[in-house]
CSV table of C-alpha atoms and ligand atoms in Angstrom, one decimal:
chain,number,residue,atom,x,y,z
A,1,MET,CA,110.8,110.3,99.7
A,2,SER,CA,110.8,106.6,100.5
A,3,VAL,CA,110.9,104.4,97.5
A,4,ARG,CA,107.5,102.8,96.9
A,5,ARG,CA,107.6,99.4,95.0
A,6,LYS,CA,105.5,99.5,92.1
A,7,LEU,CA,102.4,97.3,91.9
A,8,ILE,CA,100.8,96.3,88.6
A,9,ALA,CA,97.4,94.8,89.4
A,10,GLY,CA,94.8,93.4,87.1
A,11,ASN,CA,91.0,93.4,87.8
A,12,TRP,CA,89.2,90.8,85.7
A,13,LYS,CA,85.8,91.9,87.0
A,14,MET,CA,83.0,89.5,86.0
A,15,ASN,CA,85.1,87.9,83.2
A,16,GLY,CA,86.9,84.5,83.2
A,17,LEU,CA,86.0,80.8,83.3
A,18,LYS,CA,88.4,77.9,83.9
A,19,ALA,CA,89.2,78.1,80.2
A,20,GLN,CA,91.0,81.4,80.8
A,21,LEU,CA,93.3,80.0,83.5
A,22,GLY,CA,96.0,79.6,80.9
A,23,GLU,CA,96.3,83.5,81.0
A,24,VAL,CA,97.3,83.3,84.7
A,25,SER,CA,99.9,80.7,83.9
A,26,ALA,CA,101.1,82.9,81.2
A,27,ILE,CA,101.3,86.0,83.4
A,28,ALA,CA,103.2,84.2,86.2
A,29,PRO,CA,106.6,84.1,84.5
A,30,LEU,CA,106.2,87.8,83.7
A,31,ALA,CA,106.2,88.5,87.3
A,32,ALA,CA,108.8,86.0,88.2
A,33,GLY,CA,111.2,87.9,86.0
A,34,ARG,CA,110.6,91.1,87.9
A,35,ALA,CA,111.8,91.0,91.4
A,36,ASP,CA,111.7,94.8,91.6
A,37,ILE,CA,107.9,95.1,91.4
A,38,ASP,CA,104.8,93.5,92.6
A,39,VAL,CA,102.0,91.9,90.3
A,40,ALA,CA,98.6,91.0,91.3
A,41,LEU,CA,95.4,89.6,89.6
A,42,PHE,CA,92.0,90.3,91.2
A,43,LEU,CA,89.9,87.5,90.0
A,44,PRO,CA,86.3,86.3,90.1
A,45,ALA,CA,85.8,84.5,93.4
A,46,THR,CA,85.1,81.3,91.5
A,47,LEU,CA,88.6,81.2,90.0
A,48,ILE,CA,90.7,82.0,93.0
A,49,ALA,CA,91.3,78.4,94.2
A,50,ALA,CA,92.1,77.1,90.8
A,51,ALA,CA,94.3,80.1,89.9
A,52,ALA,CA,96.5,80.3,93.1
A,53,PRO,CA,98.6,77.2,92.4
A,54,LEU,CA,99.2,78.5,88.9
A,55,ALA,CA,100.2,82.1,90.0
A,56,GLY,CA,103.8,81.8,91.2
A,57,ASP,CA,104.8,85.2,92.5
A,58,VAL,CA,101.6,86.8,91.2
A,59,LEU,CA,99.4,87.7,94.2
A,60,ILE,CA,95.8,86.4,93.6
A,61,GLY,CA,93.1,88.4,95.1
A,62,GLY,CA,89.2,88.8,95.3
A,63,GLN,CA,87.3,91.8,94.0
A,64,ASP,CA,85.3,92.5,97.2
A,65,VAL,CA,84.8,91.1,100.6
A,66,HIS,CA,82.0,91.5,103.1
A,67,GLN,CA,82.5,93.5,106.2
A,68,ALA,CA,80.9,90.9,108.5
A,69,GLU,CA,82.9,87.9,109.7
A,70,SER,CA,80.2,85.4,108.6
A,71,GLY,CA,76.5,85.2,108.7
A,72,ALA,CA,73.2,85.7,106.8
A,73,TYR,CA,74.6,87.7,103.8
A,74,THR,CA,73.4,85.7,100.8
A,75,GLY,CA,75.7,85.9,97.9
A,76,ASN,CA,78.6,87.5,99.7
A,77,VAL,CA,82.1,86.3,100.3
A,78,SER,CA,83.9,86.6,103.6
A,79,ALA,CA,87.6,87.4,104.2
A,80,ALA,CA,88.2,83.9,105.6
A,81,MET,CA,86.6,82.4,102.5
A,82,LEU,CA,89.0,84.3,100.3
A,83,VAL,CA,92.0,83.3,102.4
A,84,GLU,CA,90.9,79.7,102.4
A,85,ALA,CA,90.5,79.8,98.6
A,86,GLY,CA,94.2,81.0,98.3
A,87,ALA,CA,93.7,84.8,97.9
A,88,GLY,CA,96.4,87.0,99.4
A,89,GLY,CA,94.5,90.3,98.9
A,90,THR,CA,91.2,92.0,97.8
A,91,LEU,CA,89.9,95.0,96.1
A,92,VAL,CA,87.4,97.2,98.1
A,93,GLY,CA,85.4,100.2,97.0
A,94,HIS,CA,85.6,99.8,93.3
A,95,SER,CA,83.3,102.3,91.6
A,96,GLU,CA,81.3,99.5,90.0
A,97,ARG,CA,80.5,98.2,93.5
A,98,ARG,CA,79.9,101.7,94.9
A,99,ALA,CA,77.5,102.4,92.0
A,100,TYR,CA,75.7,99.1,91.5
A,101,GLN,CA,75.8,97.6,95.1
A,102,CYS,CA,75.3,101.1,96.7
A,103,GLU,CA,78.3,100.6,98.8
A,104,SER,CA,79.2,103.7,101.1
A,105,SER,CA,82.6,104.8,102.1
A,106,ALA,CA,81.8,103.6,105.6
A,107,ASP,CA,81.1,100.1,104.2
A,108,VAL,CA,84.4,100.3,102.3
A,109,ALA,CA,86.4,101.2,105.4
A,110,ALA,CA,84.8,98.3,107.2
A,111,LYS,CA,85.5,95.9,104.4
A,112,ALA,CA,89.2,97.1,104.4
A,113,ALA,CA,89.5,96.5,108.1
A,114,ARG,CA,87.9,93.1,107.9
A,115,ALA,CA,90.2,92.0,105.1
A,116,HIS,CA,93.2,93.2,106.9
A,117,GLY,CA,92.1,91.3,110.1
A,118,ALA,CA,92.2,88.1,108.1
A,119,GLY,CA,95.6,88.8,106.8
A,120,LEU,CA,94.7,90.1,103.3
A,121,MET,CA,96.5,93.0,101.5
A,122,VAL,CA,93.8,95.5,100.3
A,123,VAL,CA,93.6,97.9,97.3
A,124,LEU,CA,91.0,100.6,98.1
A,125,CYS,CA,89.5,102.4,95.0
A,126,VAL,CA,88.4,106.0,94.9
A,127,GLY,CA,87.5,108.3,92.0
A,128,GLU,CA,85.2,111.1,90.8
A,129,THR,CA,82.3,110.8,88.3
A,130,LEU,CA,82.4,112.8,85.0
A,131,GLU,CA,79.9,115.3,86.6
A,132,THR,CA,82.3,116.1,89.4
A,133,ARG,CA,85.3,116.4,87.1
A,134,GLU,CA,83.4,118.8,84.9
A,135,GLU,CA,83.1,121.1,88.0
A,136,GLY,CA,86.8,121.7,87.7
A,137,ASP,CA,90.1,120.2,89.0
A,138,ASP,CA,89.9,121.8,92.4
A,139,ALA,CA,86.4,120.4,92.9
A,140,ALA,CA,87.5,116.9,91.7
A,141,HIS,CA,90.5,117.0,94.0
A,142,ALA,CA,88.3,118.0,97.0
A,143,TRP,CA,85.8,115.3,96.2
A,144,VAL,CA,88.2,112.4,95.9
A,145,VAL,CA,90.2,113.4,99.0
A,146,ASP,CA,87.0,113.5,101.0
A,147,GLN,CA,86.0,110.0,99.6
A,148,LEU,CA,89.4,108.7,100.4
A,149,LEU,CA,89.4,110.0,104.0
A,150,ALA,CA,85.9,108.6,104.6
A,151,SER,CA,86.9,105.2,103.1
A,152,LEU,CA,90.2,104.8,105.1
A,153,PRO,CA,90.0,102.2,107.9
A,154,GLU,CA,91.3,103.3,111.4
A,155,ASP,CA,94.5,101.3,111.2
A,156,ALA,CA,95.4,102.3,107.6
A,157,ASP,CA,99.0,101.3,107.0
A,158,PRO,CA,101.1,101.0,103.9
A,159,GLU,CA,102.2,97.5,104.8
A,160,TRP,CA,98.9,96.1,103.8
A,161,LEU,CA,97.0,99.0,102.3
A,162,THR,CA,97.3,100.5,98.7
A,163,ILE,CA,95.1,103.2,97.2
A,164,ALA,CA,93.9,103.2,93.6
A,165,TYR,CA,92.7,106.5,92.0
A,166,GLU,CA,90.3,105.5,89.3
A,167,PRO,CA,88.3,108.3,87.6
A,168,VAL,CA,84.9,106.8,86.9
A,169,TRP,CA,84.8,108.4,83.5
A,170,ALA,CA,88.1,106.7,82.5
A,171,ILE,CA,87.1,103.1,83.5
A,172,GLY,CA,86.4,100.9,80.5
A,173,THR,CA,85.8,103.9,78.3
A,174,GLY,CA,89.2,104.2,76.5
A,175,LYS,CA,89.3,107.8,77.9
A,176,VAL,CA,92.5,108.1,80.0
A,177,ALA,CA,93.0,110.9,82.3
A,178,THR,CA,95.8,113.1,81.0
A,179,PRO,CA,99.2,113.0,82.6
A,180,PRO,CA,98.7,116.5,84.3
A,181,GLN,CA,95.3,115.4,85.6
A,182,ILE,CA,96.8,112.2,87.1
A,183,ALA,CA,99.8,113.9,88.6
A,184,ALA,CA,97.7,116.6,90.2
A,185,MET,CA,95.2,114.2,91.7
A,186,HIS,CA,97.9,112.0,93.0
A,187,GLY,CA,99.6,115.0,94.5
A,188,ALA,CA,96.4,116.0,96.3
A,189,LEU,CA,95.9,112.4,97.6
A,190,ARG,CA,99.5,112.2,98.7
A,191,ALA,CA,99.2,115.4,100.6
A,192,ALA,CA,95.9,114.2,102.3
A,193,LEU,CA,97.6,110.9,103.2
A,194,VAL,CA,100.6,112.6,104.7
A,195,GLU,CA,98.4,115.1,106.7
A,196,LYS,CA,96.4,112.1,108.1
A,197,LEU,CA,99.0,109.5,108.5
A,198,GLY,CA,102.5,111.2,108.5
A,199,GLU,CA,105.3,109.0,107.3
A,200,ALA,CA,102.9,106.2,106.7
A,201,GLY,CA,101.0,108.5,104.1
A,202,GLU,CA,104.3,109.1,102.3
A,203,ALA,CA,104.9,105.3,102.1
A,204,MET,CA,101.4,104.3,100.9
A,205,ARG,CA,101.2,103.2,97.3
A,206,LEU,CA,99.0,105.2,94.9
A,207,LEU,CA,97.9,103.4,91.8
A,208,TYR,CA,96.2,104.9,88.8
A,209,GLY,CA,93.4,103.0,87.0
A,210,GLY,CA,91.3,103.8,84.0
A,211,SER,CA,91.9,102.5,80.4
A,212,VAL,CA,95.6,101.8,81.1
A,213,SER,CA,97.1,99.8,78.2
A,214,GLY,CA,100.5,99.0,76.8
A,215,ASP,CA,100.3,102.2,74.7
A,216,ASN,CA,99.9,104.7,77.6
A,217,ALA,CA,101.4,102.7,80.7
A,218,ALA,CA,104.9,104.2,80.4
A,219,ASP,CA,103.8,107.8,80.4
A,220,ILE,CA,101.5,107.1,83.4
A,221,LEU,CA,103.8,105.0,85.5
A,222,HIS,CA,106.7,107.5,85.4
A,223,LEU,CA,104.5,110.3,86.8
A,224,PRO,CA,105.4,111.5,90.4
A,225,ASN,CA,103.3,109.8,93.1
A,226,VAL,CA,102.1,107.1,90.7
A,227,ASP,CA,103.2,103.8,92.3
A,228,GLY,CA,101.6,101.4,89.9
A,229,ALA,CA,98.4,100.7,87.9
A,230,LEU,CA,95.0,99.0,88.3
A,231,VAL,CA,94.2,97.5,85.0
A,232,GLY,CA,90.8,96.2,83.8
A,233,GLY,CA,90.4,95.2,80.2
A,234,ALA,CA,94.1,95.0,79.4
A,235,SER,CA,94.8,92.5,82.3
A,236,LEU,CA,92.6,89.8,80.7
A,237,THR,CA,95.3,88.3,78.5
A,238,ALA,CA,99.1,87.9,79.1
A,239,ALA,CA,99.6,89.4,75.7
A,240,LYS,CA,98.0,92.8,76.7
A,241,PHE,CA,99.2,92.8,80.3
A,242,ALA,CA,102.8,92.1,79.5
A,243,PRO,CA,103.7,95.5,78.0
A,244,ILE,CA,102.3,97.2,81.2
A,245,ILE,CA,104.4,95.0,83.4
A,246,ALA,CA,107.3,95.8,81.2
A,247,ALA,CA,106.6,99.6,81.5
A,248,ALA,CA,106.8,99.6,85.3
B,1,PEP,C1,89.1,98.9,86.5
B,1,PEP,O1,88.2,98.1,86.3
B,1,PEP,O2,89.6,98.9,87.6
B,1,PEP,C2,89.7,99.5,85.3
B,1,PEP,C3,90.5,100.4,85.4
B,1,PEP,O3,89.2,99.1,84.1
B,1,PEP,P1,89.8,99.5,82.5
B,1,PEP,O4,91.3,99.4,82.7
B,1,PEP,O5,89.2,98.5,81.7
B,1,PEP,O6,89.4,100.9,82.4
């Protein structure tokens, strides 16, 4: 199996004003000391331009991008706008956007393709609801694999695309999927990626996200087919993010 470089990524969601930029400055040296892994922070769009010069080796990204190049899409942010602000990547398909902005998997695939076209790396999120998980492991695996395949852009490539498995029931709830649940889901996603993309599917990073913290990161990050973490609440301060980076 190819060695996939681990990625520890933070998602600040709708949190953070300029007063919190000191946290970006404090996270930067944690990444500078770790040439073996990648670190990224997906920030509110309003902070990207101010954060980029402070970030050192930490990739600064947006949390969403519109699928159109430009136009009459009030309130949205284009890929070119993210690039101009200093972003090197973006999230797409986060479950909060799928739920609250009614984004479909086809939208997510189009967003990923647009972001890649502008030169951004992309973390594409997938994950099942509690209702689906309660139907059993096999049902959850089938549902998430289907969502992933429907969300993959045509030219999916590990050079620019990373997948994040985030069970909706584990996001921001303090309920972490168990190591066997994570390993089994990541195994199912890996098999689907290899079937669809061949060697590229083997090389594509698969992150876990959902209540990752300094207390559970080591157990999760050492599981097979777990190539990093997407971290919400525990990425908001350097003090909480540092032990997760250290565990990678
Ligand atoms: C997320 O928002 O992607 C996430 C995983 O959040 P949390 O770590 O807070 O559960």
